[in-house]
Amino acid sequence: MDNCISSNPVPMSRVDKRTHEKSNLPSHLMQGLIYDALCRLIDGLPSDILDTVNNDIPKDKNGTRKFPSNLFNNGYVNQAYITALAKDDKLSFCERHRKQFPNEVGIANVFVSWFLGTSLHTLKEALKQYLVDHGLPKDKTYFWICDYCINQADKTSVNDDLEFLEECVKFNRRTVVVVESLEDAEVFTRIYCVSEIYYSQKHGCTLNIAITKQEQQKFLHSFANDIHPSLKAMSNIDIKSAQCRNEDERVNRLKEVEDNIGFAKCNSTVSKVLCAELSNIVENALAIMPEEERVTSILIVQLADLLMQLDQLDKAYSLSLEAVNGCKRILENENMKT
């Protein structure tokens, strides 16, 4: 398989040394939030914000809401709240927050790709697990999250900032895709998310998938039984059918993809990136297992199967050989004892 993503993560220390002079981005699009600030902001949302936002959903001429009601606090609810805050000062959230809490806003170094319908609880828990899994410091990891980094003051400000989306991905050097479920991942049906994954590959960014600890365990159990449901979610990328609440934005993104790379190549590229990261999640789980458990685990067999499908034949063979030799060694030891 082609080397679709950076195999060597960009060192956080090197990312932190970037300066504004190295990018054409507006300064507010270079800012990000630390994890503890994100949690405090989410937990501090008004208790009635869900009802308030749902009541404000625009309606068509027949009185029908143009968008579905939000069932829980998600990115759409959060964005509506932040938009209201920006009406007076016309600042992005990070710009405003930095004035009061300068230690919680810094040069962004992890771009967060997520579907706004994702619950804010999942966002928090998935990013928490991401920090743990990759050994990143909470106080030095500044997450670029659209709600907080894009100027939400009005439609013009948002559209102006979205013109820099690819440059934002490139600037961060790391992308993390927040996924609620690996077997039913709506994030991969959203046009902005698919585009962001492609931008990450295009610019050689380190790309990872972030899932909650609970979803991680659920996925590994499911993968051990059958690799195909998760593989299907990663493989069936179709950017032409990807959705966006704003049809004009969707059309513009599709035109950009068609003009620059073409739909088929974009779909293939994104699928390869995601399948490679899927194998990384399983590899990481196997890496922390005791040897006896590792070589007898069905996970190692299923991972070898996945790597075969990804044309990583040498790696697949190596894992299969490890499993066979490990099992033989364990059986020999047991026979010696008897």
PDB file of C-alpha atoms in Angstrom, residues 25-307:
ATOM      1  CA  LEU A  25      -3.302  32.331   7.875  1.00  0.00           C
ATOM      2  CA  PRO A  26      -5.081  35.109   9.761  1.00  0.00           C
ATOM      3  CA  SER A  27      -3.775  35.021  13.346  1.00  0.00           C
ATOM      4  CA  HIS A  28      -7.077  33.833  14.865  1.00  0.00           C
ATOM      5  CA  LEU A  29      -7.000  30.722  12.661  1.00  0.00           C
ATOM      6  CA  MET A  30      -3.660  29.716  14.165  1.00  0.00           C
ATOM      7  CA  GLN A  31      -5.042  29.501  17.686  1.00  0.00           C
ATOM      8  CA  GLY A  32      -6.205  26.434  19.588  1.00  0.00           C
ATOM      9  CA  LEU A  33      -7.514  25.430  23.004  1.00  0.00           C
ATOM     10  CA  ILE A  34      -6.004  23.117  25.597  1.00  0.00           C
ATOM     11  CA  TYR A  35      -8.085  20.128  26.686  1.00  0.00           C
ATOM     12  CA  ASP A  36      -8.933  21.319  30.209  1.00  0.00           C
ATOM     13  CA  ALA A  37     -10.309  24.590  28.828  1.00  0.00           C
ATOM     14  CA  LEU A  38     -12.434  22.690  26.320  1.00  0.00           C
ATOM     15  CA  CYS A  39     -13.923  20.526  29.073  1.00  0.00           C
ATOM     16  CA  ARG A  40     -14.694  23.497  31.286  1.00  0.00           C
ATOM     17  CA  LEU A  41     -16.376  25.349  28.417  1.00  0.00           C
ATOM     18  CA  ILE A  42     -18.520  22.381  27.453  1.00  0.00           C
ATOM     19  CA  ASP A  43     -19.506  21.649  31.033  1.00  0.00           C
ATOM     20  CA  GLY A  44     -20.319  25.346  31.545  1.00  0.00           C
ATOM     21  CA  LEU A  45     -22.886  25.641  28.766  1.00  0.00           C
ATOM     22  CA  PRO A  46     -26.227  27.055  30.005  1.00  0.00           C
ATOM     23  CA  SER A  47     -28.618  24.373  31.203  1.00  0.00           C
ATOM     24  CA  ASP A  48     -31.329  25.580  28.813  1.00  0.00           C
ATOM     25  CA  ILE A  49     -29.086  25.901  25.752  1.00  0.00           C
ATOM     26  CA  LEU A  50     -30.508  22.802  24.026  1.00  0.00           C
ATOM     27  CA  ASP A  51     -34.095  24.073  24.178  1.00  0.00           C
ATOM     28  CA  THR A  52     -33.014  27.578  23.200  1.00  0.00           C
ATOM     29  CA  VAL A  53     -31.153  26.411  20.116  1.00  0.00           C
ATOM     30  CA  ASN A  54     -33.915  24.027  19.045  1.00  0.00           C
ATOM     31  CA  ASN A  55     -36.508  26.787  19.362  1.00  0.00           C
ATOM     32  CA  ASP A  56     -34.374  28.999  17.119  1.00  0.00           C
ATOM     33  CA  ILE A  57     -34.034  26.492  14.269  1.00  0.00           C
ATOM     34  CA  PRO A  58     -35.277  28.299  11.133  1.00  0.00           C
ATOM     35  CA  LYS A  59     -38.502  27.120   9.528  1.00  0.00           C
ATOM     36  CA  ASP A  60     -39.667  26.957   5.934  1.00  0.00           C
ATOM     37  CA  LYS A  61     -42.831  28.578   4.613  1.00  0.00           C
ATOM     38  CA  ASN A  62     -44.864  25.600   5.830  1.00  0.00           C
ATOM     39  CA  GLY A  63     -43.621  26.033   9.379  1.00  0.00           C
ATOM     40  CA  THR A  64     -41.405  22.925   9.224  1.00  0.00           C
ATOM     41  CA  ARG A  65     -37.959  23.126  10.761  1.00  0.00           C
ATOM     42  CA  LYS A  66     -35.226  23.200   8.128  1.00  0.00           C
ATOM     43  CA  PHE A  67     -32.960  21.038  10.297  1.00  0.00           C
ATOM     44  CA  PRO A  68     -33.693  18.201  12.736  1.00  0.00           C
ATOM     45  CA  SER A  69     -34.044  19.052  16.408  1.00  0.00           C
ATOM     46  CA  ASN A  70     -30.897  18.409  18.425  1.00  0.00           C
ATOM     47  CA  LEU A  71     -31.421  15.560  20.892  1.00  0.00           C
ATOM     48  CA  PHE A  72     -28.386  16.440  23.014  1.00  0.00           C
ATOM     49  CA  ASN A  73     -25.658  19.049  23.263  1.00  0.00           C
ATOM     50  CA  ASN A  74     -23.599  18.671  20.112  1.00  0.00           C
ATOM     51  CA  GLY A  75     -21.471  20.775  17.779  1.00  0.00           C
ATOM     52  CA  TYR A  76     -24.486  22.540  16.298  1.00  0.00           C
ATOM     53  CA  VAL A  77     -25.710  23.574  19.751  1.00  0.00           C
ATOM     54  CA  ASN A  78     -22.232  24.674  20.783  1.00  0.00           C
ATOM     55  CA  GLN A  79     -21.758  26.640  17.570  1.00  0.00           C
ATOM     56  CA  ALA A  80     -25.062  28.461  18.006  1.00  0.00           C
ATOM     57  CA  TYR A  81     -24.049  29.481  21.532  1.00  0.00           C
ATOM     58  CA  ILE A  82     -20.630  30.717  20.356  1.00  0.00           C
ATOM     59  CA  THR A  83     -22.220  32.620  17.457  1.00  0.00           C
ATOM     60  CA  ALA A  84     -24.368  34.554  19.931  1.00  0.00           C
ATOM     61  CA  LEU A  85     -21.274  35.494  21.948  1.00  0.00           C
ATOM     62  CA  ALA A  86     -19.567  36.910  18.857  1.00  0.00           C
ATOM     63  CA  LYS A  87     -22.335  39.295  17.869  1.00  0.00           C
ATOM     64  CA  ASP A  88     -20.936  42.219  19.862  1.00  0.00           C
ATOM     65  CA  ASP A  89     -17.139  42.007  19.598  1.00  0.00           C
ATOM     66  CA  LYS A  90     -16.896  40.137  16.230  1.00  0.00           C
ATOM     67  CA  LEU A  91     -14.068  37.964  17.579  1.00  0.00           C
ATOM     68  CA  SER A  92     -13.490  34.245  17.333  1.00  0.00           C
ATOM     69  CA  PHE A  93     -13.960  32.420  20.606  1.00  0.00           C
ATOM     70  CA  CYS A  94     -10.233  31.755  20.975  1.00  0.00           C
ATOM     71  CA  GLU A  95      -9.412  35.432  20.440  1.00  0.00           C
ATOM     72  CA  ARG A  96     -11.823  36.420  23.186  1.00  0.00           C
ATOM     73  CA  HIS A  97     -10.832  33.602  25.535  1.00  0.00           C
ATOM     74  CA  ARG A  98      -7.132  34.402  25.198  1.00  0.00           C
ATOM     75  CA  LYS A  99      -7.658  37.858  26.665  1.00  0.00           C
ATOM     76  CA  GLN A 100      -8.977  36.362  29.896  1.00  0.00           C
ATOM     77  CA  PHE A 101      -7.124  33.027  29.961  1.00  0.00           C
ATOM     78  CA  PRO A 102      -3.874  33.487  27.997  1.00  0.00           C
ATOM     79  CA  ASN A 103      -2.431  30.170  29.200  1.00  0.00           C
ATOM     80  CA  GLU A 104      -5.335  28.199  27.716  1.00  0.00           C
ATOM     81  CA  VAL A 105      -4.934  29.435  24.127  1.00  0.00           C
ATOM     82  CA  GLY A 106      -1.824  28.836  22.039  1.00  0.00           C
ATOM     83  CA  ILE A 107      -0.562  28.053  18.560  1.00  0.00           C
ATOM     84  CA  ALA A 108      -2.789  25.232  17.325  1.00  0.00           C
ATOM     85  CA  ASN A 109      -1.014  21.904  16.727  1.00  0.00           C
ATOM     86  CA  VAL A 110      -3.828  19.341  16.362  1.00  0.00           C
ATOM     87  CA  PHE A 111      -6.627  19.863  13.852  1.00  0.00           C
ATOM     88  CA  VAL A 112      -9.876  18.247  15.014  1.00  0.00           C
ATOM     89  CA  SER A 113     -12.068  16.883  12.236  1.00  0.00           C
ATOM     90  CA  TRP A 114     -15.540  16.037  13.514  1.00  0.00           C
ATOM     91  CA  PHE A 115     -19.188  15.901  12.534  1.00  0.00           C
ATOM     92  CA  LEU A 116     -21.095  18.662  14.326  1.00  0.00           C
ATOM     93  CA  GLY A 117     -23.874  16.208  15.146  1.00  0.00           C
ATOM     94  CA  THR A 118     -21.451  14.435  17.492  1.00  0.00           C
ATOM     95  CA  SER A 119     -22.259  14.806  21.186  1.00  0.00           C
ATOM     96  CA  LEU A 120     -19.978  17.140  23.129  1.00  0.00           C
ATOM     97  CA  HIS A 121     -19.513  14.363  25.688  1.00  0.00           C
ATOM     98  CA  THR A 122     -18.076  12.119  22.973  1.00  0.00           C
ATOM     99  CA  LEU A 123     -15.822  14.954  21.779  1.00  0.00           C
ATOM    100  CA  LYS A 124     -14.383  15.331  25.282  1.00  0.00           C
ATOM    101  CA  GLU A 125     -13.933  11.637  25.956  1.00  0.00           C
ATOM    102  CA  ALA A 126     -12.472  10.842  22.530  1.00  0.00           C
ATOM    103  CA  LEU A 127      -9.902  13.644  22.769  1.00  0.00           C
ATOM    104  CA  LYS A 128      -9.047  12.572  26.306  1.00  0.00           C
ATOM    105  CA  GLN A 129      -8.295   9.059  25.045  1.00  0.00           C
ATOM    106  CA  TYR A 130      -6.372  10.480  22.087  1.00  0.00           C
ATOM    107  CA  LEU A 131      -4.046  12.376  24.433  1.00  0.00           C
ATOM    108  CA  VAL A 132      -3.467   9.221  26.485  1.00  0.00           C
ATOM    109  CA  ASP A 133      -2.946   6.904  23.505  1.00  0.00           C
ATOM    110  CA  HIS A 134      -0.387   9.196  21.881  1.00  0.00           C
ATOM    111  CA  GLY A 135       1.339  10.455  25.004  1.00  0.00           C
ATOM    112  CA  LEU A 136       0.619  14.124  24.282  1.00  0.00           C
ATOM    113  CA  PRO A 137       0.824  16.712  27.096  1.00  0.00           C
ATOM    114  CA  LYS A 138      -2.523  18.270  27.993  1.00  0.00           C
ATOM    115  CA  ASP A 139      -1.015  21.693  28.590  1.00  0.00           C
ATOM    116  CA  LYS A 140       0.952  21.800  25.324  1.00  0.00           C
ATOM    117  CA  THR A 141      -1.605  20.314  22.948  1.00  0.00           C
ATOM    118  CA  TYR A 142      -3.732  23.048  21.418  1.00  0.00           C
ATOM    119  CA  PHE A 143      -6.768  21.695  19.594  1.00  0.00           C
ATOM    120  CA  TRP A 144      -8.015  23.505  16.496  1.00  0.00           C
ATOM    121  CA  ILE A 145     -11.790  23.035  16.698  1.00  0.00           C
ATOM    122  CA  CYS A 146     -13.964  24.864  14.180  1.00  0.00           C
ATOM    123  CA  ASP A 147     -16.502  26.166  16.721  1.00  0.00           C
ATOM    124  CA  TYR A 148     -13.817  27.933  18.711  1.00  0.00           C
ATOM    125  CA  CYS A 149     -11.320  28.906  16.006  1.00  0.00           C
ATOM    126  CA  ILE A 150     -13.483  30.120  13.130  1.00  0.00           C
ATOM    127  CA  ASN A 151     -14.985  33.567  13.590  1.00  0.00           C
ATOM    128  CA  GLN A 152     -18.684  32.767  14.035  1.00  0.00           C
ATOM    129  CA  ALA A 153     -19.842  36.411  14.173  1.00  0.00           C
ATOM    130  CA  ASP A 154     -21.805  36.206  10.916  1.00  0.00           C
ATOM    131  CA  LYS A 155     -22.083  34.230   7.692  1.00  0.00           C
ATOM    132  CA  THR A 156     -19.522  36.388   5.893  1.00  0.00           C
ATOM    133  CA  SER A 157     -16.910  35.856   8.612  1.00  0.00           C
ATOM    134  CA  VAL A 158     -17.492  32.088   8.581  1.00  0.00           C
ATOM    135  CA  ASN A 159     -17.260  31.866   4.780  1.00  0.00           C
ATOM    136  CA  ASP A 160     -14.105  33.967   4.740  1.00  0.00           C
ATOM    137  CA  ASP A 161     -12.451  31.656   7.272  1.00  0.00           C
ATOM    138  CA  LEU A 162     -13.569  28.504   5.467  1.00  0.00           C
ATOM    139  CA  GLU A 163     -11.534  29.644   2.466  1.00  0.00           C
ATOM    140  CA  PHE A 164      -8.462  28.868   4.608  1.00  0.00           C
ATOM    141  CA  LEU A 165      -9.593  25.390   5.667  1.00  0.00           C
ATOM    142  CA  GLU A 166      -6.923  23.474   3.747  1.00  0.00           C
ATOM    143  CA  GLU A 167      -4.221  25.812   5.026  1.00  0.00           C
ATOM    144  CA  CYS A 168      -5.476  25.282   8.598  1.00  0.00           C
ATOM    145  CA  VAL A 169      -5.106  21.517   8.227  1.00  0.00           C
ATOM    146  CA  LYS A 170      -1.639  21.925   6.746  1.00  0.00           C
ATOM    147  CA  PHE A 171      -0.578  24.358   9.480  1.00  0.00           C
ATOM    148  CA  ASN A 172      -1.455  22.022  12.339  1.00  0.00           C
ATOM    149  CA  ARG A 173       0.553  19.075  10.939  1.00  0.00           C
ATOM    150  CA  ARG A 174      -1.601  16.655  12.946  1.00  0.00           C
ATOM    151  CA  THR A 175      -5.223  15.730  12.317  1.00  0.00           C
ATOM    152  CA  VAL A 176      -7.452  13.744  14.638  1.00  0.00           C
ATOM    153  CA  VAL A 177     -10.815  12.487  13.385  1.00  0.00           C
ATOM    154  CA  VAL A 178     -13.339  12.140  16.196  1.00  0.00           C
ATOM    155  CA  VAL A 179     -15.562   9.112  15.594  1.00  0.00           C
ATOM    156  CA  GLU A 180     -18.535   8.039  17.686  1.00  0.00           C
ATOM    157  CA  SER A 181     -18.751   4.518  16.241  1.00  0.00           C
ATOM    158  CA  LEU A 182     -16.299   2.822  13.901  1.00  0.00           C
ATOM    159  CA  GLU A 183     -19.038   0.606  12.482  1.00  0.00           C
ATOM    160  CA  ASP A 184     -21.528   3.393  11.827  1.00  0.00           C
ATOM    161  CA  ALA A 185     -19.350   6.452  11.384  1.00  0.00           C
ATOM    162  CA  GLU A 186     -21.462   9.373  10.176  1.00  0.00           C
ATOM    163  CA  VAL A 187     -18.369  11.558  10.198  1.00  0.00           C
ATOM    164  CA  PHE A 188     -17.246   9.815   6.993  1.00  0.00           C
ATOM    165  CA  THR A 189     -20.449  10.896   5.229  1.00  0.00           C
ATOM    166  CA  ARG A 190     -19.853  14.624   5.812  1.00  0.00           C
ATOM    167  CA  ILE A 191     -18.196  16.546   3.029  1.00  0.00           C
ATOM    168  CA  TYR A 192     -16.048  18.750   5.254  1.00  0.00           C
ATOM    169  CA  CYS A 193     -14.703  15.766   7.185  1.00  0.00           C
ATOM    170  CA  VAL A 194     -13.823  13.825   4.035  1.00  0.00           C
ATOM    171  CA  SER A 195     -12.142  16.937   2.623  1.00  0.00           C
ATOM    172  CA  GLU A 196     -10.125  17.445   5.819  1.00  0.00           C
ATOM    173  CA  ILE A 197      -8.901  13.851   5.762  1.00  0.00           C
ATOM    174  CA  TYR A 198      -7.841  14.306   2.150  1.00  0.00           C
ATOM    175  CA  TYR A 199      -6.037  17.577   2.975  1.00  0.00           C
ATOM    176  CA  SER A 200      -4.188  15.745   5.755  1.00  0.00           C
ATOM    177  CA  GLN A 201      -2.955  13.118   3.316  1.00  0.00           C
ATOM    178  CA  LYS A 202      -2.081  15.704   0.686  1.00  0.00           C
ATOM    179  CA  HIS A 203       0.164  17.653   3.056  1.00  0.00           C
ATOM    180  CA  GLY A 204       1.739  14.678   4.831  1.00  0.00           C
ATOM    181  CA  CYS A 205       0.075  15.353   8.181  1.00  0.00           C
ATOM    182  CA  THR A 206      -0.024  12.727  10.908  1.00  0.00           C
ATOM    183  CA  LEU A 207      -3.603  11.430  10.993  1.00  0.00           C
ATOM    184  CA  ASN A 208      -5.295   9.486  13.784  1.00  0.00           C
ATOM    185  CA  ILE A 209      -8.785   8.404  14.696  1.00  0.00           C
ATOM    186  CA  ALA A 210     -10.020   9.301  18.184  1.00  0.00           C
ATOM    187  CA  ILE A 211     -12.669   7.179  19.871  1.00  0.00           C
ATOM    188  CA  THR A 212     -13.737   6.895  23.476  1.00  0.00           C
ATOM    189  CA  LYS A 213     -12.271   4.165  25.666  1.00  0.00           C
ATOM    190  CA  GLN A 214     -15.647   2.412  25.727  1.00  0.00           C
ATOM    191  CA  GLU A 215     -15.981   2.524  21.932  1.00  0.00           C
ATOM    192  CA  GLN A 216     -12.390   1.329  21.570  1.00  0.00           C
ATOM    193  CA  GLN A 217     -13.137  -1.786  23.619  1.00  0.00           C
ATOM    194  CA  LYS A 218     -16.383  -2.350  21.741  1.00  0.00           C
ATOM    195  CA  PHE A 219     -14.597  -2.039  18.407  1.00  0.00           C
ATOM    196  CA  LEU A 220     -11.812  -4.494  19.336  1.00  0.00           C
ATOM    197  CA  HIS A 221     -14.388  -7.063  20.459  1.00  0.00           C
ATOM    198  CA  SER A 222     -16.322  -6.638  17.220  1.00  0.00           C
ATOM    199  CA  PHE A 223     -13.158  -6.692  15.092  1.00  0.00           C
ATOM    200  CA  ALA A 224     -12.084  -9.952  16.688  1.00  0.00           C
ATOM    201  CA  ASN A 225     -15.327 -11.538  15.523  1.00  0.00           C
ATOM    202  CA  ASP A 226     -15.616  -9.937  12.095  1.00  0.00           C
ATOM    203  CA  ILE A 227     -13.413  -7.307  10.459  1.00  0.00           C
ATOM    204  CA  HIS A 228     -15.855  -6.479   7.699  1.00  0.00           C
ATOM    205  CA  PRO A 229     -18.331  -4.044   9.365  1.00  0.00           C
ATOM    206  CA  SER A 230     -15.571  -1.618  10.348  1.00  0.00           C
ATOM    207  CA  LEU A 231     -13.715  -2.140   7.090  1.00  0.00           C
ATOM    208  CA  LYS A 232     -16.896  -1.392   5.167  1.00  0.00           C
ATOM    209  CA  ALA A 233     -17.362   1.938   6.964  1.00  0.00           C
ATOM    210  CA  MET A 234     -13.798   2.938   6.066  1.00  0.00           C
ATOM    211  CA  SER A 235     -13.866   1.635   2.501  1.00  0.00           C
ATOM    212  CA  ASN A 236     -17.203   2.951   1.256  1.00  0.00           C
ATOM    213  CA  ILE A 237     -16.166   6.592   1.013  1.00  0.00           C
ATOM    214  CA  ASP A 238     -18.191   8.470  -1.603  1.00  0.00           C
ATOM    215  CA  ILE A 239     -17.560  12.189  -1.514  1.00  0.00           C
ATOM    216  CA  LYS A 240     -20.163  12.848  -4.224  1.00  0.00           C
ATOM    217  CA  SER A 241     -22.894  11.710  -1.835  1.00  0.00           C
ATOM    218  CA  ALA A 242     -21.334  13.351   1.239  1.00  0.00           C
ATOM    219  CA  GLN A 243     -23.658  15.717   3.045  1.00  0.00           C
ATOM    220  CA  CYS A 244     -23.562  19.295   4.310  1.00  0.00           C
ATOM    221  CA  ARG A 245     -26.301  21.448   5.809  1.00  0.00           C
ATOM    222  CA  ASN A 246     -25.435  24.252   3.409  1.00  0.00           C
ATOM    223  CA  GLU A 247     -25.963  23.100  -0.179  1.00  0.00           C
ATOM    224  CA  ASP A 248     -23.898  25.944  -1.653  1.00  0.00           C
ATOM    225  CA  GLU A 249     -20.925  24.936   0.506  1.00  0.00           C
ATOM    226  CA  ARG A 250     -21.390  21.318  -0.545  1.00  0.00           C
ATOM    227  CA  VAL A 251     -21.387  22.246  -4.235  1.00  0.00           C
ATOM    228  CA  ASN A 252     -18.277  24.387  -3.806  1.00  0.00           C
ATOM    229  CA  ARG A 253     -16.389  21.599  -2.001  1.00  0.00           C
ATOM    230  CA  LEU A 254     -17.338  19.065  -4.675  1.00  0.00           C
ATOM    231  CA  LYS A 255     -16.155  21.400  -7.438  1.00  0.00           C
ATOM    232  CA  GLU A 256     -12.847  21.871  -5.638  1.00  0.00           C
ATOM    233  CA  VAL A 257     -12.334  18.111  -5.354  1.00  0.00           C
ATOM    234  CA  GLU A 258     -13.355  17.440  -8.951  1.00  0.00           C
ATOM    235  CA  ASP A 259     -11.069  20.161 -10.300  1.00  0.00           C
ATOM    236  CA  ASN A 260      -8.032  19.215  -8.212  1.00  0.00           C
ATOM    237  CA  ILE A 261      -7.989  15.443  -7.831  1.00  0.00           C
ATOM    238  CA  GLY A 262     -11.225  13.883  -9.072  1.00  0.00           C
ATOM    239  CA  PHE A 263     -13.849  12.007  -7.059  1.00  0.00           C
ATOM    240  CA  ALA A 264     -12.510   8.483  -7.560  1.00  0.00           C
ATOM    241  CA  LYS A 265      -8.965   9.310  -6.482  1.00  0.00           C
ATOM    242  CA  CYS A 266     -10.216  11.299  -3.486  1.00  0.00           C
ATOM    243  CA  ASN A 267     -12.400   8.361  -2.365  1.00  0.00           C
ATOM    244  CA  SER A 268      -9.563   5.877  -2.806  1.00  0.00           C
ATOM    245  CA  THR A 269      -7.047   8.065  -0.998  1.00  0.00           C
ATOM    246  CA  VAL A 270      -9.289   8.722   1.991  1.00  0.00           C
ATOM    247  CA  SER A 271     -10.252   5.033   2.258  1.00  0.00           C
ATOM    248  CA  LYS A 272      -6.607   3.947   2.317  1.00  0.00           C
ATOM    249  CA  VAL A 273      -5.777   6.481   4.999  1.00  0.00           C
ATOM    250  CA  LEU A 274      -8.653   5.353   7.206  1.00  0.00           C
ATOM    251  CA  CYS A 275      -8.023   1.627   6.760  1.00  0.00           C
ATOM    252  CA  ALA A 276      -4.364   2.171   7.639  1.00  0.00           C
ATOM    253  CA  GLU A 277      -5.374   3.956  10.829  1.00  0.00           C
ATOM    254  CA  LEU A 278      -7.830   1.153  11.610  1.00  0.00           C
ATOM    255  CA  SER A 279      -4.936  -1.311  11.513  1.00  0.00           C
ATOM    256  CA  ASN A 280      -2.911   1.028  13.758  1.00  0.00           C
ATOM    257  CA  ILE A 281      -5.624   0.925  16.435  1.00  0.00           C
ATOM    258  CA  VAL A 282      -5.538  -2.886  16.469  1.00  0.00           C
ATOM    259  CA  GLU A 283      -1.724  -2.953  16.428  1.00  0.00           C
ATOM    260  CA  ASN A 284      -1.597  -0.625  19.428  1.00  0.00           C
ATOM    261  CA  ALA A 285      -3.985  -2.886  21.334  1.00  0.00           C
ATOM    262  CA  LEU A 286      -1.848  -5.939  20.544  1.00  0.00           C
ATOM    263  CA  ALA A 287       1.358  -4.118  21.514  1.00  0.00           C
ATOM    264  CA  ILE A 288       0.330  -3.790  25.160  1.00  0.00           C
ATOM    265  CA  MET A 289      -0.812  -7.407  25.545  1.00  0.00           C
ATOM    266  CA  PRO A 290       1.383  -9.969  27.327  1.00  0.00           C
ATOM    267  CA  GLU A 291       3.116 -12.177  24.735  1.00  0.00           C
ATOM    268  CA  GLU A 292       1.103 -15.304  25.520  1.00  0.00           C
ATOM    269  CA  GLU A 293      -2.173 -13.442  25.202  1.00  0.00           C
ATOM    270  CA  ARG A 294      -1.017 -11.619  22.069  1.00  0.00           C
ATOM    271  CA  VAL A 295      -0.010 -14.657  20.015  1.00  0.00           C
ATOM    272  CA  THR A 296      -3.164 -16.585  20.936  1.00  0.00           C
ATOM    273  CA  SER A 297      -5.507 -13.636  20.400  1.00  0.00           C
ATOM    274  CA  ILE A 298      -7.878 -13.767  17.448  1.00  0.00           C
ATOM    275  CA  LEU A 299      -6.997 -10.086  16.964  1.00  0.00           C
ATOM    276  CA  ILE A 300      -3.582 -10.950  15.545  1.00  0.00           C
ATOM    277  CA  VAL A 301      -5.183 -13.248  12.972  1.00  0.00           C
ATOM    278  CA  GLN A 302      -7.803 -10.688  12.010  1.00  0.00           C
ATOM    279  CA  LEU A 303      -5.176  -7.960  11.758  1.00  0.00           C
ATOM    280  CA  ALA A 304      -3.107 -10.132   9.429  1.00  0.00           C
ATOM    281  CA  ASP A 305      -6.246 -10.572   7.302  1.00  0.00           C
ATOM    282  CA  LEU A 306      -6.787  -6.799   7.186  1.00  0.00           C
ATOM    283  CA  LEU A 307      -3.159  -6.148   6.244  1.00  0.00           C
TER     284      LEU A 307
END
